[in-house]
Amino acid sequence: VYCPYGIDTAEISMAAREIMDSVGQGQKYCNEIIGKVHEKSNNLGLPPKALKATLEDLEEDIEDETGLAVKLPLDVEGADILLVTPSADFVAEPHVDGLIGYAKVFHQAGVNWTLSSYASEAANFAMFIGSYEQMHDIAERIRKAAQDLGVKRIVVGECGHAWRVAYNFWNTLAGPFDFLDPNYPCPQHICEFTYGLIEEGKLKFDKSANDHMTLTYHDSCNVARASRMGPEPGGQFEYPRAIIKAVCNNYADMDADTIRENTFCCGGGGGLLTDDLMELRVKGAKPRMQALKQVTETNGVTHMAAICAICKSQFAKVMPYYGFQMDGIVSVHQLVSNALILDGQETDEPADEDIDTGEEPAEVPAVETAKDSETQEHTETQGT
């Protein structure tokens, strides 16, 4: 929760959990997830061959959609960028739609990038048990992958606690990262990367591609209260919202006392993302769901965007308990993927007024949709 005196209450919880874990009372669920990272390189236990096949399938899907060979490269030595992202991005909606968005952004920007089969997980569940030793071991995998592949910088995908660990702990846990390009000595969030391209005018959008939605944005607690993006304070609040407004015509914030540093926990963080704790998770989501209900009633909001894998998994499961559709939660880069105009893409030319006009959002009637939930439920049980 937000502390007006600047006390990081999560750090206090981590210290208590470290004591519990040191005497053999660490959380079983989190330790099982950590074991999968050491054995298979990611929380899902997805082996390298399966990961490679998954990425190839996604490349085919993108080519079917766009007519372009947009790549999701794996283990490319000498790439400029290493992307580390939560493993949920490989298999489940809305996460995978966000991964497709990253790939399209990299493609349009013309950058040379890669994923790593050795470090195919940005998440670090050791933070949830307070074990700095385990946090180091998991973070060290990413450092080793970056060194072995010879990349110049590291970009982190949409994952709240992964970004907290990367921003706050990587340099002391697994650093120094002095082998990276001195212009990018610190990890960069994918939102900062995309925002920079938008500011430079390097991306064009057909905002009408998202006109079936009216968006709001959930500030994930590990991003909002425990880190930042970019050189100035507050980037973690402004960059995601700026991206959404660049790709969508219809946007409204929730009440001011429920967002930014005052944001509510999704109810599934801290290692709670297991079906065994569903009753607690539903109760924990209530404050956010109340704020969402209010902005839905006043502004016609139909979908909520987030940049945290746990938040997205949690909301997809608990939103139906509060009368919302389970696909009412979306990835920020899913919205980017919908609207981004790729050079040479096989698509109808949008009307001029629909392209990145910067006009104020207009309200549209609420639209309800539904998607198949099977893959989402499988991924959530894996704790991504």
mmCIF file of C-alpha atoms in Angstrom:
data_model
loop_
_atom_site.group_PDB
_atom_site.id
_atom_site.type_symbol
_atom_site.label_atom_id
_atom_site.label_comp_id
_atom_site.label_asym_id
_atom_site.label_seq_id
_atom_site.Cartn_x
_atom_site.Cartn_y
_atom_site.Cartn_z
ATOM 1 C CA VAL A 1 0.000 0.000 0.000
ATOM 2 C CA TYR A 2 1.014 3.639 -0.445
ATOM 3 C CA CYS A 3 2.846 5.226 2.480
ATOM 4 C CA PRO A 4 2.891 9.055 2.516
ATOM 5 C CA TYR A 5 6.127 8.944 4.539
ATOM 6 C CA GLY A 6 7.926 7.011 1.815
ATOM 7 C CA ILE A 7 8.301 3.760 3.751
ATOM 8 C CA ASP A 8 8.488 0.795 1.380
ATOM 9 C CA THR A 9 6.125 -1.601 3.121
ATOM 10 C CA ALA A 10 6.914 -4.330 0.600
ATOM 11 C CA GLU A 11 10.566 -4.305 1.701
ATOM 12 C CA ILE A 12 9.399 -4.917 5.271
ATOM 13 C CA SER A 13 7.366 -7.897 4.085
ATOM 14 C CA MET A 14 10.377 -9.194 2.154
ATOM 15 C CA ALA A 15 12.525 -9.015 5.290
ATOM 16 C CA ALA A 16 9.952 -11.006 7.241
ATOM 17 C CA ARG A 17 9.696 -13.587 4.472
ATOM 18 C CA GLU A 18 13.477 -13.897 4.345
ATOM 19 C CA ILE A 19 13.441 -14.909 8.003
ATOM 20 C CA MET A 20 10.679 -17.449 7.381
ATOM 21 C CA ASP A 21 12.486 -18.923 4.381
ATOM 22 C CA SER A 22 15.780 -19.177 6.297
ATOM 23 C CA VAL A 23 14.137 -21.477 8.866
ATOM 24 C CA GLY A 24 12.492 -23.667 6.233
ATOM 25 C CA GLN A 25 9.093 -21.980 6.210
ATOM 26 C CA GLY A 26 9.239 -20.393 2.767
ATOM 27 C CA GLN A 27 6.145 -20.468 0.593
ATOM 28 C CA LYS A 28 5.859 -23.786 -1.228
ATOM 29 C CA TYR A 29 4.240 -22.346 -4.345
ATOM 30 C CA CYS A 30 6.983 -19.771 -4.937
ATOM 31 C CA ASN A 31 9.757 -22.287 -4.300
ATOM 32 C CA GLU A 32 8.229 -24.654 -6.860
ATOM 33 C CA ILE A 33 8.258 -21.861 -9.440
ATOM 34 C CA ILE A 34 11.883 -21.014 -8.619
ATOM 35 C CA GLY A 35 12.813 -24.654 -9.167
ATOM 36 C CA LYS A 36 11.378 -24.526 -12.687
ATOM 37 C CA VAL A 37 13.522 -21.501 -13.522
ATOM 38 C CA HIS A 38 16.697 -23.321 -12.495
ATOM 39 C CA GLU A 39 15.678 -26.493 -14.324
ATOM 40 C CA LYS A 40 14.025 -25.148 -17.495
ATOM 41 C CA SER A 41 14.983 -21.435 -17.514
ATOM 42 C CA ASN A 42 11.434 -20.127 -17.007
ATOM 43 C CA ASN A 43 8.454 -20.282 -14.659
ATOM 44 C CA LEU A 44 6.398 -22.420 -17.024
ATOM 45 C CA GLY A 45 9.008 -25.138 -17.339
ATOM 46 C CA LEU A 46 9.008 -24.563 -21.106
ATOM 47 C CA PRO A 47 12.112 -26.257 -22.594
ATOM 48 C CA PRO A 48 14.179 -24.516 -25.293
ATOM 49 C CA LYS A 49 12.840 -26.648 -28.167
ATOM 50 C CA ALA A 50 9.255 -25.919 -27.173
ATOM 51 C CA LEU A 51 10.057 -22.224 -26.839
ATOM 52 C CA LYS A 52 11.612 -22.171 -30.305
ATOM 53 C CA ALA A 53 8.571 -23.886 -31.799
ATOM 54 C CA THR A 54 6.248 -21.476 -30.006
ATOM 55 C CA LEU A 55 8.076 -18.450 -31.376
ATOM 56 C CA GLU A 56 8.026 -19.886 -34.888
ATOM 57 C CA ASP A 57 4.267 -20.396 -34.627
ATOM 58 C CA LEU A 58 3.829 -16.792 -33.546
ATOM 59 C CA GLU A 59 5.924 -15.624 -36.497
ATOM 60 C CA GLU A 60 3.547 -17.480 -38.803
ATOM 61 C CA ASP A 61 0.559 -15.858 -37.117
ATOM 62 C CA ILE A 62 2.042 -12.387 -37.565
ATOM 63 C CA GLU A 63 2.847 -13.057 -41.215
ATOM 64 C CA ASP A 64 -0.706 -14.267 -41.814
ATOM 65 C CA GLU A 65 -1.972 -11.029 -40.273
ATOM 66 C CA THR A 66 0.423 -8.536 -41.845
ATOM 67 C CA GLY A 67 2.005 -10.234 -44.844
ATOM 68 C CA LEU A 68 5.407 -9.439 -43.333
ATOM 69 C CA ALA A 69 8.131 -11.660 -41.905
ATOM 70 C CA VAL A 70 8.254 -10.175 -38.401
ATOM 71 C CA LYS A 71 10.754 -12.248 -36.441
ATOM 72 C CA LEU A 72 10.880 -13.353 -32.822
ATOM 73 C CA PRO A 73 14.572 -14.317 -32.782
ATOM 74 C CA LEU A 74 16.085 -16.679 -30.248
ATOM 75 C CA ASP A 75 19.731 -16.915 -29.134
ATOM 76 C CA VAL A 76 21.097 -14.544 -31.786
ATOM 77 C CA GLU A 77 24.705 -13.665 -30.983
ATOM 78 C CA GLY A 78 25.698 -10.066 -31.555
ATOM 79 C CA ALA A 79 22.160 -8.709 -31.339
ATOM 80 C CA ASP A 80 21.849 -5.155 -30.079
ATOM 81 C CA ILE A 81 19.045 -5.882 -27.607
ATOM 82 C CA LEU A 82 18.297 -8.797 -25.303
ATOM 83 C CA LEU A 83 14.604 -8.890 -24.434
ATOM 84 C CA VAL A 84 13.751 -10.634 -21.182
ATOM 85 C CA THR A 85 10.051 -11.029 -20.590
ATOM 86 C CA PRO A 86 7.693 -13.074 -18.396
ATOM 87 C CA SER A 87 7.127 -16.558 -19.758
ATOM 88 C CA ALA A 88 3.374 -15.938 -19.774
ATOM 89 C CA ASP A 89 4.094 -13.827 -22.861
ATOM 90 C CA PHE A 90 4.905 -17.006 -24.773
ATOM 91 C CA VAL A 91 1.641 -18.878 -24.349
ATOM 92 C CA ALA A 92 -1.427 -17.075 -23.010
ATOM 93 C CA GLU A 93 -3.681 -14.158 -23.844
ATOM 94 C CA PRO A 94 -3.509 -11.265 -23.293
ATOM 95 C CA HIS A 95 0.201 -11.727 -22.578
ATOM 96 C CA VAL A 96 1.139 -13.227 -25.937
ATOM 97 C CA ASP A 97 -0.554 -10.350 -27.753
ATOM 98 C CA GLY A 98 1.803 -8.050 -25.881
ATOM 99 C CA LEU A 99 4.815 -10.083 -27.046
ATOM 100 C CA ILE A 100 3.600 -9.719 -30.619
ATOM 101 C CA GLY A 101 3.425 -5.999 -29.974
ATOM 102 C CA TYR A 102 7.061 -5.928 -28.813
ATOM 103 C CA ALA A 103 8.128 -7.788 -31.948
ATOM 104 C CA LYS A 104 6.262 -5.389 -34.219
ATOM 105 C CA VAL A 105 7.812 -2.380 -32.484
ATOM 106 C CA PHE A 106 11.327 -3.815 -32.814
ATOM 107 C CA HIS A 107 10.636 -4.694 -36.447
ATOM 108 C CA GLN A 108 9.380 -1.234 -37.341
ATOM 109 C CA ALA A 109 12.277 0.398 -35.485
ATOM 110 C CA GLY A 110 14.726 -1.738 -37.460
ATOM 111 C CA VAL A 111 16.626 -2.932 -34.404
ATOM 112 C CA ASN A 112 18.506 -6.204 -34.073
ATOM 113 C CA TRP A 113 17.169 -8.024 -31.017
ATOM 114 C CA THR A 114 16.892 -11.478 -29.495
ATOM 115 C CA LEU A 115 15.371 -13.585 -26.773
ATOM 116 C CA SER A 116 17.439 -16.108 -24.816
ATOM 117 C CA SER A 117 16.557 -19.756 -24.248
ATOM 118 C CA TYR A 118 18.920 -19.767 -21.247
ATOM 119 C CA ALA A 119 17.248 -16.753 -19.632
ATOM 120 C CA SER A 120 13.714 -17.042 -20.962
ATOM 121 C CA GLU A 121 12.154 -15.586 -17.814
ATOM 122 C CA ALA A 122 12.136 -12.005 -16.575
ATOM 123 C CA ALA A 123 10.142 -12.848 -13.457
ATOM 124 C CA ASN A 124 11.995 -13.427 -10.203
ATOM 125 C CA PHE A 125 9.780 -15.197 -7.671
ATOM 126 C CA ALA A 126 12.648 -15.227 -5.178
ATOM 127 C CA MET A 127 11.578 -11.684 -4.335
ATOM 128 C CA PHE A 128 8.330 -13.121 -2.980
ATOM 129 C CA ILE A 129 10.135 -15.373 -0.508
ATOM 130 C CA GLY A 130 12.665 -12.675 0.389
ATOM 131 C CA SER A 131 15.672 -14.779 -0.627
ATOM 132 C CA TYR A 132 18.438 -12.542 -1.939
ATOM 133 C CA GLU A 133 20.532 -15.623 -2.686
ATOM 134 C CA GLN A 134 17.876 -16.987 -5.020
ATOM 135 C CA MET A 135 17.224 -13.524 -6.449
ATOM 136 C CA HIS A 136 20.927 -13.336 -7.295
ATOM 137 C CA ASP A 137 20.985 -16.762 -8.947
ATOM 138 C CA ILE A 138 18.006 -15.935 -11.167
ATOM 139 C CA ALA A 139 19.302 -12.464 -12.040
ATOM 140 C CA GLU A 140 22.735 -13.917 -12.798
ATOM 141 C CA ARG A 141 21.175 -16.053 -15.561
ATOM 142 C CA ILE A 142 20.133 -12.871 -17.354
ATOM 143 C CA ARG A 143 23.565 -11.308 -16.950
ATOM 144 C CA LYS A 144 25.242 -14.452 -18.299
ATOM 145 C CA ALA A 145 22.877 -14.595 -21.279
ATOM 146 C CA ALA A 146 23.589 -10.950 -22.087
ATOM 147 C CA GLN A 147 27.347 -11.558 -21.924
ATOM 148 C CA ASP A 148 27.266 -14.789 -23.914
ATOM 149 C CA LEU A 149 25.147 -13.233 -26.667
ATOM 150 C CA GLY A 150 27.210 -10.051 -26.713
ATOM 151 C CA VAL A 151 24.243 -7.676 -26.597
ATOM 152 C CA LYS A 152 24.523 -3.931 -26.049
ATOM 153 C CA ARG A 153 21.468 -3.398 -23.871
ATOM 154 C CA ILE A 154 18.704 -5.216 -22.032
ATOM 155 C CA VAL A 155 14.996 -4.476 -22.381
ATOM 156 C CA VAL A 156 12.463 -5.880 -19.912
ATOM 157 C CA GLY A 157 8.928 -6.807 -20.972
ATOM 158 C CA GLU A 158 5.633 -6.190 -19.217
ATOM 159 C CA CYS A 159 6.120 -7.679 -15.746
ATOM 160 C CA GLY A 160 5.730 -5.709 -12.531
ATOM 161 C CA HIS A 161 7.951 -7.483 -10.040
ATOM 162 C CA ALA A 162 10.481 -8.367 -12.766
ATOM 163 C CA TRP A 163 10.896 -4.663 -13.399
ATOM 164 C CA ARG A 164 11.201 -3.958 -9.670
ATOM 165 C CA VAL A 165 14.028 -6.495 -9.382
ATOM 166 C CA ALA A 166 15.707 -5.276 -12.568
ATOM 167 C CA TYR A 167 15.511 -1.601 -11.686
ATOM 168 C CA ASN A 168 16.292 -1.852 -7.968
ATOM 169 C CA PHE A 169 18.488 -4.928 -7.570
ATOM 170 C CA TRP A 170 20.186 -6.129 -10.741
ATOM 171 C CA ASN A 171 23.292 -3.982 -10.452
ATOM 172 C CA THR A 172 24.004 -5.065 -6.871
ATOM 173 C CA LEU A 173 22.677 -8.617 -7.222
ATOM 174 C CA ALA A 174 24.375 -9.582 -10.471
ATOM 175 C CA GLY A 175 26.337 -6.563 -11.626
ATOM 176 C CA PRO A 176 28.189 -4.740 -12.737
ATOM 177 C CA PHE A 177 26.707 -4.606 -16.224
ATOM 178 C CA ASP A 178 29.686 -2.632 -17.480
ATOM 179 C CA PHE A 179 29.904 -4.763 -20.622
ATOM 180 C CA LEU A 180 26.748 -3.112 -22.011
ATOM 181 C CA ASP A 181 26.722 -0.025 -24.214
ATOM 182 C CA PRO A 182 27.584 2.912 -21.910
ATOM 183 C CA ASN A 183 24.594 4.748 -23.376
ATOM 184 C CA TYR A 184 22.355 2.015 -21.921
ATOM 185 C CA PRO A 185 24.047 0.892 -18.682
ATOM 186 C CA CYS A 186 20.732 0.178 -16.959
ATOM 187 C CA PRO A 187 17.882 -2.108 -17.970
ATOM 188 C CA GLN A 188 15.228 -0.365 -20.027
ATOM 189 C CA HIS A 189 11.504 -1.047 -19.766
ATOM 190 C CA ILE A 190 9.728 -1.886 -23.010
ATOM 191 C CA CYS A 191 7.362 1.032 -22.370
ATOM 192 C CA GLU A 192 10.304 3.433 -22.184
ATOM 193 C CA PHE A 193 11.637 1.992 -25.442
ATOM 194 C CA THR A 194 8.309 2.331 -27.258
ATOM 195 C CA TYR A 195 7.596 5.758 -25.786
ATOM 196 C CA GLY A 196 10.949 6.999 -27.063
ATOM 197 C CA LEU A 197 10.136 5.863 -30.598
ATOM 198 C CA ILE A 198 6.746 7.574 -30.441
ATOM 199 C CA GLU A 199 8.337 10.812 -29.270
ATOM 200 C CA GLU A 200 10.825 10.612 -32.150
ATOM 201 C CA GLY A 201 7.996 10.128 -34.654
ATOM 202 C CA LYS A 202 9.252 6.710 -35.734
ATOM 203 C CA LEU A 203 5.962 4.876 -35.211
ATOM 204 C CA LYS A 204 2.643 5.517 -36.949
ATOM 205 C CA PHE A 205 -0.695 4.225 -35.734
ATOM 206 C CA ASP A 206 -4.212 3.632 -36.935
ATOM 207 C CA LYS A 207 -5.942 4.505 -33.684
ATOM 208 C CA SER A 208 -9.300 3.371 -35.045
ATOM 209 C CA ALA A 209 -8.048 -0.227 -34.737
ATOM 210 C CA ASN A 210 -8.815 0.069 -31.022
ATOM 211 C CA ASP A 211 -12.114 1.936 -31.378
ATOM 212 C CA HIS A 212 -14.056 -1.096 -30.159
ATOM 213 C CA MET A 213 -12.585 -0.390 -26.718
ATOM 214 C CA THR A 214 -12.668 2.439 -24.208
ATOM 215 C CA LEU A 215 -9.572 2.047 -22.055
ATOM 216 C CA THR A 216 -8.448 2.769 -18.554
ATOM 217 C CA TYR A 217 -5.090 1.901 -16.994
ATOM 218 C CA HIS A 218 -4.135 -0.021 -13.860
ATOM 219 C CA ASP A 219 -0.863 1.066 -12.243
ATOM 220 C CA SER A 220 0.825 -2.134 -11.079
ATOM 221 C CA CYS A 221 2.158 -1.655 -7.555
ATOM 222 C CA ASN A 222 5.706 -2.928 -8.161
ATOM 223 C CA VAL A 223 6.083 -0.471 -11.020
ATOM 224 C CA ALA A 224 4.189 2.440 -9.477
ATOM 225 C CA ARG A 225 5.638 2.456 -5.960
ATOM 226 C CA ALA A 226 8.939 0.611 -6.251
ATOM 227 C CA SER A 227 10.603 1.780 -9.461
ATOM 228 C CA ARG A 228 10.448 4.282 -12.273
ATOM 229 C CA MET A 229 11.068 4.548 -16.009
ATOM 230 C CA GLY A 230 13.289 6.985 -17.803
ATOM 231 C CA PRO A 231 15.499 9.742 -16.419
ATOM 232 C CA GLU A 232 12.802 11.705 -14.607
ATOM 233 C CA PRO A 233 10.584 10.705 -11.655
ATOM 234 C CA GLY A 234 7.063 9.784 -12.697
ATOM 235 C CA GLY A 235 7.939 8.147 -15.989
ATOM 236 C CA GLN A 236 6.381 4.909 -14.759
ATOM 237 C CA PHE A 237 3.029 6.725 -14.676
ATOM 238 C CA GLU A 238 3.339 8.835 -17.809
ATOM 239 C CA TYR A 239 4.922 6.481 -20.354
ATOM 240 C CA PRO A 240 2.249 3.749 -20.354
ATOM 241 C CA ARG A 241 -0.552 6.318 -20.469
ATOM 242 C CA ALA A 242 1.144 8.215 -23.291
ATOM 243 C CA ILE A 243 1.451 4.985 -25.273
ATOM 244 C CA ILE A 244 -2.205 4.104 -24.744
ATOM 245 C CA LYS A 245 -3.344 7.571 -25.810
ATOM 246 C CA ALA A 246 -1.107 7.369 -28.894
ATOM 247 C CA VAL A 247 -2.788 4.165 -30.061
ATOM 248 C CA CYS A 248 -6.366 4.610 -28.795
ATOM 249 C CA ASN A 249 -9.027 7.261 -29.281
ATOM 250 C CA ASN A 250 -10.957 6.443 -26.126
ATOM 251 C CA TYR A 251 -9.341 6.654 -22.696
ATOM 252 C CA ALA A 252 -10.325 7.644 -19.166
ATOM 253 C CA ASP A 253 -8.396 7.379 -15.906
ATOM 254 C CA MET A 254 -9.935 5.931 -12.779
ATOM 255 C CA ASP A 255 -10.379 8.204 -9.758
ATOM 256 C CA ALA A 256 -7.189 10.047 -8.821
ATOM 257 C CA ASP A 257 -7.015 8.510 -5.353
ATOM 258 C CA THR A 258 -6.923 4.980 -6.858
ATOM 259 C CA ILE A 259 -4.123 5.368 -9.422
ATOM 260 C CA ARG A 260 -0.436 6.257 -9.746
ATOM 261 C CA GLU A 261 1.336 6.006 -6.358
ATOM 262 C CA ASN A 262 -2.062 5.522 -4.692
ATOM 263 C CA THR A 263 -2.822 2.462 -6.799
ATOM 264 C CA PHE A 264 -4.345 -0.724 -5.419
ATOM 265 C CA CYS A 265 -2.770 -4.179 -5.508
ATOM 266 C CA CYS A 266 -4.379 -6.497 -8.034
ATOM 267 C CA GLY A 267 -4.848 -9.057 -5.252
ATOM 268 C CA GLY A 268 -2.612 -11.701 -6.832
ATOM 269 C CA GLY A 269 0.891 -10.392 -6.174
ATOM 270 C CA GLY A 270 3.400 -11.427 -3.543
ATOM 271 C CA GLY A 271 3.122 -15.110 -4.450
ATOM 272 C CA LEU A 272 -0.675 -15.359 -4.127
ATOM 273 C CA LEU A 273 -1.307 -16.307 -7.761
ATOM 274 C CA THR A 274 -2.485 -19.858 -7.119
ATOM 275 C CA ASP A 275 -5.965 -21.354 -7.290
ATOM 276 C CA ASP A 276 -5.538 -22.575 -3.709
ATOM 277 C CA LEU A 277 -5.900 -18.946 -2.603
ATOM 278 C CA MET A 278 -8.720 -17.928 -4.948
ATOM 279 C CA GLU A 279 -11.041 -16.724 -2.192
ATOM 280 C CA LEU A 280 -8.323 -14.419 -0.872
ATOM 281 C CA ARG A 281 -7.471 -13.239 -4.381
ATOM 282 C CA VAL A 282 -11.072 -12.292 -5.120
ATOM 283 C CA LYS A 283 -11.262 -10.277 -1.905
ATOM 284 C CA GLY A 284 -7.909 -8.638 -2.601
ATOM 285 C CA ALA A 285 -9.102 -7.433 -6.003
ATOM 286 C CA LYS A 286 -12.169 -5.670 -4.598
ATOM 287 C CA PRO A 287 -10.717 -2.124 -4.254
ATOM 288 C CA ARG A 288 -9.512 -2.110 -7.859
ATOM 289 C CA MET A 289 -12.755 -3.622 -9.105
ATOM 290 C CA GLN A 290 -14.758 -0.929 -7.317
ATOM 291 C CA ALA A 291 -12.698 1.802 -8.981
ATOM 292 C CA LEU A 292 -13.072 0.070 -12.348
ATOM 293 C CA LYS A 293 -16.827 -0.202 -11.891
ATOM 294 C CA GLN A 294 -17.075 3.513 -11.205
ATOM 295 C CA VAL A 295 -15.122 4.571 -14.307
ATOM 296 C CA THR A 296 -17.121 2.047 -16.335
ATOM 297 C CA GLU A 297 -20.361 3.662 -15.236
ATOM 298 C CA THR A 298 -19.184 7.255 -15.662
ATOM 299 C CA ASN A 299 -17.014 6.983 -18.792
ATOM 300 C CA GLY A 300 -18.161 3.845 -20.581
ATOM 301 C CA VAL A 301 -14.850 2.049 -20.055
ATOM 302 C CA THR A 302 -14.844 -1.453 -21.515
ATOM 303 C CA HIS A 303 -11.241 -2.595 -21.003
ATOM 304 C CA MET A 304 -8.409 -2.071 -18.525
ATOM 305 C CA ALA A 305 -4.763 -2.164 -19.625
ATOM 306 C CA ALA A 306 -1.813 -3.228 -17.468
ATOM 307 C CA ILE A 307 1.934 -3.872 -17.814
ATOM 308 C CA CYS A 308 2.275 -6.683 -15.270
ATOM 309 C CA ALA A 309 1.926 -10.389 -16.050
ATOM 310 C CA ILE A 310 0.628 -11.185 -12.573
ATOM 311 C CA CYS A 311 -1.922 -8.368 -12.721
ATOM 312 C CA LYS A 312 -3.135 -9.546 -16.114
ATOM 313 C CA SER A 313 -3.407 -13.179 -15.001
ATOM 314 C CA GLN A 314 -5.130 -12.163 -11.776
ATOM 315 C CA PHE A 315 -7.678 -9.842 -13.364
ATOM 316 C CA ALA A 316 -8.529 -12.301 -16.127
ATOM 317 C CA LYS A 317 -9.524 -14.759 -13.422
ATOM 318 C CA VAL A 318 -11.259 -12.491 -10.887
ATOM 319 C CA MET A 319 -13.000 -9.914 -13.088
ATOM 320 C CA PRO A 320 -15.948 -12.247 -13.805
ATOM 321 C CA TYR A 321 -16.613 -12.396 -10.050
ATOM 322 C CA TYR A 322 -17.369 -8.665 -10.251
ATOM 323 C CA GLY A 323 -19.483 -8.730 -13.404
ATOM 324 C CA PHE A 324 -16.758 -7.980 -15.961
ATOM 325 C CA GLN A 325 -15.678 -10.047 -18.959
ATOM 326 C CA MET A 326 -12.447 -11.989 -18.411
ATOM 327 C CA ASP A 327 -10.959 -10.470 -21.571
ATOM 328 C CA GLY A 328 -11.573 -7.007 -20.175
ATOM 329 C CA ILE A 329 -7.896 -6.927 -19.182
ATOM 330 C CA VAL A 330 -5.389 -6.226 -21.972
ATOM 331 C CA SER A 331 -1.656 -5.665 -22.439
ATOM 332 C CA VAL A 332 -0.478 -2.174 -23.281
ATOM 333 C CA HIS A 333 1.562 -3.571 -26.161
ATOM 334 C CA GLN A 334 -1.453 -5.557 -27.312
ATOM 335 C CA LEU A 335 -3.019 -2.167 -28.045
ATOM 336 C CA VAL A 336 0.203 -1.126 -29.788
ATOM 337 C CA SER A 337 0.086 -4.286 -31.884
ATOM 338 C CA ASN A 338 -3.483 -3.577 -32.956
ATOM 339 C CA ALA A 339 -2.760 -0.035 -34.115
ATOM 340 C CA LEU A 340 0.860 -0.044 -35.325
ATOM 341 C CA ILE A 341 1.252 0.515 -39.063
ATOM 342 C CA LEU A 342 4.190 -1.499 -40.375
ATOM 343 C CA ASP A 343 6.032 -0.471 -43.509
ATOM 344 C CA GLY A 344 4.808 -2.709 -46.326
ATOM 345 C CA GLN A 345 1.961 -4.186 -44.307
ATOM 346 C CA GLU A 346 -0.922 -5.689 -46.259
ATOM 347 C CA THR A 347 -3.804 -3.573 -44.972
ATOM 348 C CA ASP A 348 -6.281 -0.973 -46.093
ATOM 349 C CA GLU A 349 -4.970 2.574 -45.794
ATOM 350 C CA PRO A 350 -6.660 4.200 -42.788
ATOM 351 C CA ALA A 351 -8.316 7.571 -42.977
ATOM 352 C CA ASP A 352 -5.962 10.464 -42.259
ATOM 353 C CA GLU A 353 -7.894 11.522 -39.193
ATOM 354 C CA ASP A 354 -7.388 8.092 -37.667
ATOM 355 C CA ILE A 355 -3.597 8.230 -37.721
ATOM 356 C CA ASP A 356 -1.924 9.478 -34.561
ATOM 357 C CA THR A 357 -3.893 12.721 -34.449
ATOM 358 C CA GLY A 358 -3.286 13.509 -30.796
ATOM 359 C CA GLU A 359 -6.936 14.539 -30.400
ATOM 360 C CA GLU A 360 -8.688 14.191 -27.075
ATOM 361 C CA PRO A 361 -10.395 10.798 -26.607
ATOM 362 C CA ALA A 362 -14.098 10.567 -27.291
ATOM 363 C CA GLU A 363 -16.516 8.369 -25.395
ATOM 364 C CA VAL A 364 -18.025 5.360 -27.150
ATOM 365 C CA PRO A 365 -20.714 2.919 -26.011
ATOM 366 C CA ALA A 366 -19.525 0.024 -23.901
ATOM 367 C CA VAL A 367 -18.722 -3.136 -25.820
ATOM 368 C CA GLU A 368 -18.663 -6.547 -24.214
ATOM 369 C CA THR A 369 -16.773 -9.454 -25.717
ATOM 370 C CA ALA A 370 -15.684 -12.868 -24.554
ATOM 371 C CA LYS A 371 -12.760 -15.164 -25.320
ATOM 372 C CA ASP A 372 -11.787 -18.703 -24.596
ATOM 373 C CA SER A 373 -10.256 -18.971 -21.092
ATOM 374 C CA GLU A 374 -8.500 -22.333 -21.211
ATOM 375 C CA THR A 375 -4.953 -21.178 -22.021
ATOM 376 C CA GLN A 376 -5.172 -18.292 -19.555
ATOM 377 C CA GLU A 377 -6.187 -20.606 -16.716
ATOM 378 C CA HIS A 378 -3.321 -22.995 -17.477
ATOM 379 C CA THR A 379 -0.777 -20.197 -17.446
ATOM 380 C CA GLU A 380 -2.073 -18.701 -14.224
ATOM 381 C CA THR A 381 -1.608 -21.964 -12.364
ATOM 382 C CA GLN A 382 2.040 -21.860 -13.408
ATOM 383 C CA GLY A 383 2.547 -18.559 -11.593
ATOM 384 C CA THR A 384 3.764 -16.358 -14.432
#
